PDB file of C-alpha atoms in Angstrom:
ATOM      1  CA  UNK A  25     -10.322  13.263 -11.323  1.00  0.00           C
ATOM      2  CA  UNK A  26      -9.880  13.654  -7.468  1.00  0.00           C
ATOM      3  CA  UNK A  27      -9.074  10.029  -7.409  1.00  0.00           C
ATOM      4  CA  UNK A  28      -8.901   8.958  -3.648  1.00  0.00           C
ATOM      5  CA  UNK A  29     -10.005  11.248  -0.984  1.00  0.00           C
ATOM      6  CA  UNK A  30     -10.258  10.796   2.850  1.00  0.00           C
ATOM      7  CA  UNK A  31     -11.297  12.799   5.389  1.00  0.00           C
ATOM      8  CA  UNK A  32     -10.102  14.088   7.853  1.00  0.00           C
ATOM      9  CA  UNK A  33      -6.619  14.683   7.274  1.00  0.00           C
ATOM     10  CA  UNK A  34      -5.928  14.436  11.403  1.00  0.00           C
ATOM     11  CA  UNK A  35      -7.985  13.250  14.275  1.00  0.00           C
ATOM     12  CA  UNK A  36      -7.884  13.285  17.729  1.00  0.00           C
ATOM     13  CA  UNK A  37      -9.942  10.989  20.068  1.00  0.00           C
ATOM     14  CA  UNK A  38     -10.258  10.718  23.622  1.00  0.00           C
ATOM     15  CA  UNK A  39     -10.649   6.301  24.602  1.00  0.00           C
ATOM     16  CA  UNK A  40     -13.929   5.061  23.938  1.00  0.00           C
ATOM     17  CA  UNK A  41     -14.752   7.690  21.597  1.00  0.00           C
ATOM     18  CA  UNK A  42     -16.658   6.516  18.233  1.00  0.00           C
ATOM     19  CA  UNK A  43     -16.006   8.138  14.793  1.00  0.00           C
ATOM     20  CA  UNK A  44     -15.983   7.392  10.792  1.00  0.00           C
ATOM     21  CA  UNK A  45     -13.243   7.855   8.563  1.00  0.00           C
ATOM     22  CA  UNK A  46     -14.579   9.228   5.356  1.00  0.00           C
ATOM     23  CA  UNK A  47     -13.501   7.848   2.102  1.00  0.00           C
ATOM     24  CA  UNK A  48     -14.405   8.327  -1.554  1.00  0.00           C
ATOM     25  CA  UNK A  49     -13.277   7.793  -5.040  1.00  0.00           C
ATOM     26  CA  UNK A  50     -14.494   8.776  -8.721  1.00  0.00           C
ATOM     27  CA  UNK A  51     -12.205   6.167 -10.810  1.00  0.00           C
ATOM     28  CA  UNK A  52     -15.583   3.740 -10.769  1.00  0.00           C
ATOM     29  CA  UNK A  53     -13.585   1.029  -9.021  1.00  0.00           C
ATOM     30  CA  UNK A  54     -14.801  -2.216  -7.860  1.00  0.00           C
ATOM     31  CA  UNK A  55     -12.678  -2.817  -4.975  1.00  0.00           C
ATOM     32  CA  UNK A  56     -11.582  -0.389  -1.709  1.00  0.00           C
ATOM     33  CA  UNK A  57      -9.610  -1.344   1.424  1.00  0.00           C
ATOM     34  CA  UNK A  58      -8.439   0.398   4.055  1.00  0.00           C
ATOM     35  CA  UNK A  59      -4.860   0.129   5.825  1.00  0.00           C
ATOM     36  CA  UNK A  60      -3.545   1.022   8.916  1.00  0.00           C
ATOM     37  CA  UNK A  61       0.101   1.972   8.735  1.00  0.00           C
ATOM     38  CA  UNK A  62       2.257   1.722  11.992  1.00  0.00           C
ATOM     39  CA  UNK A  63       6.382   1.960  12.254  1.00  0.00           C
ATOM     40  CA  UNK A  64       8.085  -1.105  11.613  1.00  0.00           C
ATOM     41  CA  UNK A  65       4.779  -2.634  11.005  1.00  0.00           C
ATOM     42  CA  UNK A  66       4.428  -1.666   6.883  1.00  0.00           C
ATOM     43  CA  UNK A  67       0.831  -1.479   6.137  1.00  0.00           C
ATOM     44  CA  UNK A  68      -1.736  -3.842   7.106  1.00  0.00           C
ATOM     45  CA  UNK A  69      -5.243  -4.768   5.976  1.00  0.00           C
ATOM     46  CA  UNK A  70      -7.844  -3.326   7.924  1.00  0.00           C
ATOM     47  CA  UNK A  71     -11.339  -4.235   5.833  1.00  0.00           C
ATOM     48  CA  UNK A  72     -12.161  -4.766   2.247  1.00  0.00           C
ATOM     49  CA  UNK A  73     -15.059  -4.739  -0.271  1.00  0.00           C
ATOM     50  CA  UNK A  74     -14.856  -6.013  -3.663  1.00  0.00           C
ATOM     51  CA  UNK A  75     -18.061  -4.008  -4.556  1.00  0.00           C
ATOM     52  CA  UNK A  76     -21.081  -2.259  -3.401  1.00  0.00           C
ATOM     53  CA  UNK A  77     -22.690  -4.630  -0.557  1.00  0.00           C
ATOM     54  CA  UNK A  78     -19.674  -7.054  -0.087  1.00  0.00           C
ATOM     55  CA  UNK A  79     -16.932  -6.581   2.416  1.00  0.00           C
ATOM     56  CA  UNK A  80     -14.863  -8.598   4.301  1.00  0.00           C
ATOM     57  CA  UNK A  81     -12.557  -8.934   6.684  1.00  0.00           C
ATOM     58  CA  UNK A  82      -8.462  -8.443   6.457  1.00  0.00           C
ATOM     59  CA  UNK A  83      -5.593  -8.615   8.954  1.00  0.00           C
ATOM     60  CA  UNK A  84      -6.415  -6.649  11.710  1.00  0.00           C
ATOM     61  CA  UNK A  85     -10.125  -6.400  11.780  1.00  0.00           C
ATOM     62  CA  UNK A  86     -10.995  -5.903  15.279  1.00  0.00           C
ATOM     63  CA  UNK A  87     -12.302  -2.639  16.551  1.00  0.00           C
ATOM     64  CA  UNK A  88     -13.250  -1.621  13.163  1.00  0.00           C
ATOM     65  CA  UNK A  89     -16.648  -1.251  11.237  1.00  0.00           C
ATOM     66  CA  UNK A  90     -17.059  -0.990   7.584  1.00  0.00           C
ATOM     67  CA  UNK A  91     -20.363  -0.566   4.664  1.00  0.00           C
ATOM     68  CA  UNK A  92     -19.906  -0.377   1.111  1.00  0.00           C
ATOM     69  CA  UNK A  93     -23.406   1.524   0.421  1.00  0.00           C
ATOM     70  CA  UNK A  94     -22.342   2.900  -2.972  1.00  0.00           C
ATOM     71  CA  UNK A  95     -19.576   2.359  -5.328  1.00  0.00           C
ATOM     72  CA  UNK A  96     -18.186   5.770  -4.524  1.00  0.00           C
ATOM     73  CA  UNK A  97     -17.760   5.713  -0.576  1.00  0.00           C
ATOM     74  CA  UNK A  98     -16.262   3.729   2.128  1.00  0.00           C
ATOM     75  CA  UNK A  99     -16.069   4.647   5.533  1.00  0.00           C
ATOM     76  CA  UNK A 100     -14.579   3.255   8.506  1.00  0.00           C
ATOM     77  CA  UNK A 101     -15.717   3.046  11.621  1.00  0.00           C
ATOM     78  CA  UNK A 102     -13.996   3.367  14.949  1.00  0.00           C
ATOM     79  CA  UNK A 103     -16.877   1.697  17.112  1.00  0.00           C
ATOM     80  CA  UNK A 104     -15.012   2.553  20.763  1.00  0.00           C
ATOM     81  CA  UNK A 105     -11.631   4.139  20.478  1.00  0.00           C
ATOM     82  CA  UNK A 106      -8.296   2.711  22.347  1.00  0.00           C
ATOM     83  CA  UNK A 107      -4.735   3.974  22.163  1.00  0.00           C
ATOM     84  CA  UNK A 108      -3.775   0.845  19.903  1.00  0.00           C
ATOM     85  CA  UNK A 109      -5.793   2.554  17.092  1.00  0.00           C
ATOM     86  CA  UNK A 110      -3.374   5.438  17.093  1.00  0.00           C
ATOM     87  CA  UNK A 111      -2.273   5.007  13.465  1.00  0.00           C
ATOM     88  CA  UNK A 112      -1.675   6.403   9.974  1.00  0.00           C
ATOM     89  CA  UNK A 113      -4.870   4.995   8.116  1.00  0.00           C
ATOM     90  CA  UNK A 114      -4.979   4.956   4.496  1.00  0.00           C
ATOM     91  CA  UNK A 115      -7.930   3.968   1.645  1.00  0.00           C
ATOM     92  CA  UNK A 116      -7.150   2.728  -1.578  1.00  0.00           C
ATOM     93  CA  UNK A 117      -9.212   1.704  -4.688  1.00  0.00           C
ATOM     94  CA  UNK A 118      -8.883   0.065  -7.279  1.00  0.00           C
ATOM     95  CA  UNK A 119     -10.370  -1.707 -10.724  1.00  0.00           C
ATOM     96  CA  UNK A 120     -11.095  -5.470 -10.392  1.00  0.00           C
ATOM     97  CA  UNK A 121     -11.563  -6.560 -13.999  1.00  0.00           C
ATOM     98  CA  UNK A 122      -8.969  -7.757 -16.933  1.00  0.00           C
ATOM     99  CA  UNK A 123      -5.309  -9.490 -16.218  1.00  0.00           C
ATOM    100  CA  UNK A 124      -3.644  -6.075 -15.776  1.00  0.00           C
ATOM    101  CA  UNK A 125      -2.389  -6.774 -11.973  1.00  0.00           C
ATOM    102  CA  UNK A 126      -4.836  -3.685 -11.169  1.00  0.00           C
ATOM    103  CA  UNK A 127      -2.675  -1.498  -8.629  1.00  0.00           C
ATOM    104  CA  UNK A 128      -4.170   0.119  -6.286  1.00  0.00           C
ATOM    105  CA  UNK A 129      -4.528   3.684  -5.739  1.00  0.00           C
ATOM    106  CA  UNK A 130      -4.204   5.236  -2.130  1.00  0.00           C
ATOM    107  CA  UNK A 131      -5.636   8.489  -0.116  1.00  0.00           C
ATOM    108  CA  UNK A 132      -3.537  10.647   1.302  1.00  0.00           C
ATOM    109  CA  UNK A 133      -4.143   9.143   4.916  1.00  0.00           C
ATOM    110  CA  UNK A 134      -5.888  10.127   8.252  1.00  0.00           C
ATOM    111  CA  UNK A 135      -3.325  10.698  11.074  1.00  0.00           C
ATOM    112  CA  UNK A 136      -5.548   9.151  13.640  1.00  0.00           C
ATOM    113  CA  UNK A 137      -4.682  10.037  17.553  1.00  0.00           C
ATOM    114  CA  UNK A 138      -6.193   8.036  20.735  1.00  0.00           C
ATOM    115  CA  UNK A 139      -5.444   9.472  24.050  1.00  0.00           C
TER     116      UNK A 139
ATOM    117  CA  UNK B  16      -0.711 -17.062   2.512  1.00  0.00           C
ATOM    118  CA  UNK B  17       1.194 -14.698   0.616  1.00  0.00           C
ATOM    119  CA  UNK B  18       3.796 -12.698   2.439  1.00  0.00           C
ATOM    120  CA  UNK B  19       6.467 -10.242   2.062  1.00  0.00           C
ATOM    121  CA  UNK B  20      10.006  -9.998   3.163  1.00  0.00           C
ATOM    122  CA  UNK B  21      12.015  -6.471   2.990  1.00  0.00           C
ATOM    123  CA  UNK B  22      15.311  -7.648   5.141  1.00  0.00           C
ATOM    124  CA  UNK B  23      16.651  -3.902   4.828  1.00  0.00           C
ATOM    125  CA  UNK B  24      15.051  -1.543   7.255  1.00  0.00           C
ATOM    126  CA  UNK B  25      16.917   1.241   5.774  1.00  0.00           C
ATOM    127  CA  UNK B  26      19.339   1.343   2.426  1.00  0.00           C
ATOM    128  CA  UNK B  27      21.736   4.771   1.961  1.00  0.00           C
ATOM    129  CA  UNK B  28      23.253   5.887  -1.151  1.00  0.00           C
ATOM    130  CA  UNK B  29      25.400   8.084  -2.131  1.00  0.00           C
ATOM    131  CA  UNK B  30      24.002  10.500  -5.013  1.00  0.00           C
ATOM    132  CA  UNK B  31      24.938   9.233  -8.717  1.00  0.00           C
ATOM    133  CA  UNK B  32      25.524   5.359  -7.482  1.00  0.00           C
ATOM    134  CA  UNK B  33      23.450   2.774  -8.490  1.00  0.00           C
ATOM    135  CA  UNK B  34      20.626   1.442  -5.876  1.00  0.00           C
ATOM    136  CA  UNK B  35      18.944  -1.865  -4.618  1.00  0.00           C
ATOM    137  CA  UNK B  36      16.027  -2.704  -2.532  1.00  0.00           C
ATOM    138  CA  UNK B  37      15.548  -5.627  -1.956  1.00  0.00           C
ATOM    139  CA  UNK B  38      12.356  -7.771  -1.900  1.00  0.00           C
ATOM    140  CA  UNK B  39      11.256 -11.606  -1.745  1.00  0.00           C
ATOM    141  CA  UNK B  40       7.743 -12.853  -1.733  1.00  0.00           C
ATOM    142  CA  UNK B  41       5.871 -16.061  -1.052  1.00  0.00           C
ATOM    143  CA  UNK B  42       2.664 -16.797  -2.651  1.00  0.00           C
ATOM    144  CA  UNK B  43       0.973 -19.836  -3.633  1.00  0.00           C
ATOM    145  CA  UNK B  44       0.365 -19.385  -7.521  1.00  0.00           C
ATOM    146  CA  UNK B  45       1.467 -16.708  -9.688  1.00  0.00           C
ATOM    147  CA  UNK B  46       2.317 -13.285  -8.374  1.00  0.00           C
ATOM    148  CA  UNK B  47       1.594 -10.006  -9.188  1.00  0.00           C
ATOM    149  CA  UNK B  48       4.192  -8.182  -7.438  1.00  0.00           C
ATOM    150  CA  UNK B  49       4.409  -3.863  -7.023  1.00  0.00           C
ATOM    151  CA  UNK B  50       6.442  -1.495  -5.850  1.00  0.00           C
ATOM    152  CA  UNK B  51       5.443   1.954  -3.971  1.00  0.00           C
ATOM    153  CA  UNK B  52       7.004   4.829  -2.605  1.00  0.00           C
ATOM    154  CA  UNK B  53       5.796   7.377   0.276  1.00  0.00           C
ATOM    155  CA  UNK B  54       7.245  10.170   0.598  1.00  0.00           C
ATOM    156  CA  UNK B  55       6.625  12.605   4.185  1.00  0.00           C
ATOM    157  CA  UNK B  56       3.335  12.685   5.448  1.00  0.00           C
ATOM    158  CA  UNK B  57       2.138  11.591   1.911  1.00  0.00           C
ATOM    159  CA  UNK B  58       0.073   8.436   0.640  1.00  0.00           C
ATOM    160  CA  UNK B  59       1.492   5.703  -1.296  1.00  0.00           C
ATOM    161  CA  UNK B  60       2.455   6.039  -4.954  1.00  0.00           C
ATOM    162  CA  UNK B  61       2.478   3.496  -7.660  1.00  0.00           C
ATOM    163  CA  UNK B  62       5.913   2.947  -8.865  1.00  0.00           C
ATOM    164  CA  UNK B  63       6.150  -0.100 -10.973  1.00  0.00           C
ATOM    165  CA  UNK B  64       4.599  -3.446 -11.319  1.00  0.00           C
ATOM    166  CA  UNK B  65       5.490  -7.059 -12.711  1.00  0.00           C
ATOM    167  CA  UNK B  66       2.389  -8.772 -14.148  1.00  0.00           C
ATOM    168  CA  UNK B  67       3.742 -11.462 -16.850  1.00  0.00           C
ATOM    169  CA  UNK B  68       6.408 -11.563 -19.626  1.00  0.00           C
ATOM    170  CA  UNK B  69       9.268  -9.966 -19.498  1.00  0.00           C
ATOM    171  CA  UNK B  70      11.656 -10.365 -15.848  1.00  0.00           C
ATOM    172  CA  UNK B  71      12.730  -6.783 -16.257  1.00  0.00           C
ATOM    173  CA  UNK B  72       9.980  -4.276 -15.537  1.00  0.00           C
ATOM    174  CA  UNK B  73      10.712  -0.355 -16.321  1.00  0.00           C
ATOM    175  CA  UNK B  74       8.754   2.127 -13.991  1.00  0.00           C
ATOM    176  CA  UNK B  75       8.217   5.896 -13.089  1.00  0.00           C
ATOM    177  CA  UNK B  76      11.254   8.149 -12.205  1.00  0.00           C
ATOM    178  CA  UNK B  77      13.908   5.818 -13.727  1.00  0.00           C
ATOM    179  CA  UNK B  78      13.227   3.060 -11.812  1.00  0.00           C
ATOM    180  CA  UNK B  79      13.272  -0.627 -12.883  1.00  0.00           C
ATOM    181  CA  UNK B  80      12.641  -3.921 -10.795  1.00  0.00           C
ATOM    182  CA  UNK B  81      13.652  -7.449 -11.953  1.00  0.00           C
ATOM    183  CA  UNK B  82      11.661 -10.474 -11.353  1.00  0.00           C
ATOM    184  CA  UNK B  83      13.316 -13.475  -9.847  1.00  0.00           C
ATOM    185  CA  UNK B  84      11.422 -16.578 -10.110  1.00  0.00           C
ATOM    186  CA  UNK B  85      13.625 -18.877  -8.687  1.00  0.00           C
ATOM    187  CA  UNK B  86      14.701 -16.901  -5.942  1.00  0.00           C
ATOM    188  CA  UNK B  87      11.510 -15.225  -5.076  1.00  0.00           C
ATOM    189  CA  UNK B  88      12.485 -11.654  -5.715  1.00  0.00           C
ATOM    190  CA  UNK B  89      11.459  -8.456  -6.956  1.00  0.00           C
ATOM    191  CA  UNK B  90      14.473  -6.392  -6.207  1.00  0.00           C
ATOM    192  CA  UNK B  91      14.100  -2.278  -7.077  1.00  0.00           C
ATOM    193  CA  UNK B  92      16.376  -0.920  -9.109  1.00  0.00           C
ATOM    194  CA  UNK B  93      17.971   2.235 -10.318  1.00  0.00           C
ATOM    195  CA  UNK B  94      21.249   3.248 -12.223  1.00  0.00           C
ATOM    196  CA  UNK B  95      22.028   6.742 -10.822  1.00  0.00           C
ATOM    197  CA  UNK B  96      20.272   7.613  -7.015  1.00  0.00           C
ATOM    198  CA  UNK B  97      19.359  11.129  -6.560  1.00  0.00           C
ATOM    199  CA  UNK B  98      18.810  13.263  -3.261  1.00  0.00           C
ATOM    200  CA  UNK B  99      15.038  13.342  -4.345  1.00  0.00           C
ATOM    201  CA  UNK B 100      14.384   9.458  -4.463  1.00  0.00           C
ATOM    202  CA  UNK B 101      15.056   9.847  -0.651  1.00  0.00           C
ATOM    203  CA  UNK B 102      11.849   8.115   0.720  1.00  0.00           C
ATOM    204  CA  UNK B 103      10.237   4.754   2.027  1.00  0.00           C
ATOM    205  CA  UNK B 104       9.685   2.261  -0.190  1.00  0.00           C
ATOM    206  CA  UNK B 105       7.017  -0.572  -0.325  1.00  0.00           C
ATOM    207  CA  UNK B 106       6.908  -4.012  -1.912  1.00  0.00           C
ATOM    208  CA  UNK B 107       3.283  -5.950  -2.338  1.00  0.00           C
ATOM    209  CA  UNK B 108       2.156  -9.179  -3.666  1.00  0.00           C
ATOM    210  CA  UNK B 109      -1.223 -10.324  -4.501  1.00  0.00           C
ATOM    211  CA  UNK B 110      -2.002 -14.197  -6.334  1.00  0.00           C
ATOM    212  CA  UNK B 111      -3.062 -13.957  -9.169  1.00  0.00           C
ATOM    213  CA  UNK B 112      -7.636 -14.570  -9.472  1.00  0.00           C
ATOM    214  CA  UNK B 113      -7.213 -12.188  -5.842  1.00  0.00           C
ATOM    215  CA  UNK B 114      -7.532  -9.033  -4.645  1.00  0.00           C
ATOM    216  CA  UNK B 115      -6.314  -8.758  -1.596  1.00  0.00           C
ATOM    217  CA  UNK B 116      -2.363  -6.650  -1.811  1.00  0.00           C
ATOM    218  CA  UNK B 117      -0.486  -7.818   1.018  1.00  0.00           C
ATOM    219  CA  UNK B 118       2.976  -5.023   1.980  1.00  0.00           C
ATOM    220  CA  UNK B 119       6.239  -5.285   3.228  1.00  0.00           C
ATOM    221  CA  UNK B 120       7.220  -3.327   6.264  1.00  0.00           C
ATOM    222  CA  UNK B 121       9.126  -1.361   3.934  1.00  0.00           C
ATOM    223  CA  UNK B 122      12.533   0.107   3.665  1.00  0.00           C
ATOM    224  CA  UNK B 123      13.654   4.042   4.121  1.00  0.00           C
ATOM    225  CA  UNK B 124      16.039   4.819   1.135  1.00  0.00           C
ATOM    226  CA  UNK B 125      18.659   7.758   2.306  1.00  0.00           C
ATOM    227  CA  UNK B 126      20.334   9.424  -0.918  1.00  0.00           C
ATOM    228  CA  UNK B 127      23.184  11.761   0.181  1.00  0.00           C
ATOM    229  CA  UNK B 128      23.952  14.793  -1.914  1.00  0.00           C
TER     230      UNK B 128
END
């Protein structure tokens, strides 16, 4: 299993440009989520999905869109990039069934710089 | 709403000494509690979790954590630190029955030789 994969690893955008961060998992996990990591602020939840066709907002959703057309993929779209979106972005997934706590598995991250 | 506090930005410890990284939490119901570790330029790796049962949870790389319901704490511990344990550690919590995971701000652990 490849686990959770993210592309690209690095990206530089100009203000106003749009782009999509890709995330895929091959563990058949129902739950997928996007976080951003900023110094001193930990990880903050942007959007999440509990299954194909179902998405919801996290703590910091403004400026980001998501969709979940398949179980495997959960892309994150920046419609008009702003310098405040400079960050490291992590995708994560987990199983939702059972009672074992369902720890999340994280991808390697995408480092985004908006100039 | 769920929340997690990691009161120390950084913990310094000498190799071979015991280490503790502190975490306190707040949830409305029963908590699922997690510790993750992040090495430089890497994603987060799961270390251990508390679901129910024994308050002392053992995880990867010799780490353990103690759940204390009365103090709403879940401190990470290791009896003998290694230089290779130097990394960023995150505590996280979610309410039972919900999927959203809330993270603390992280604690940088520096283990000196």
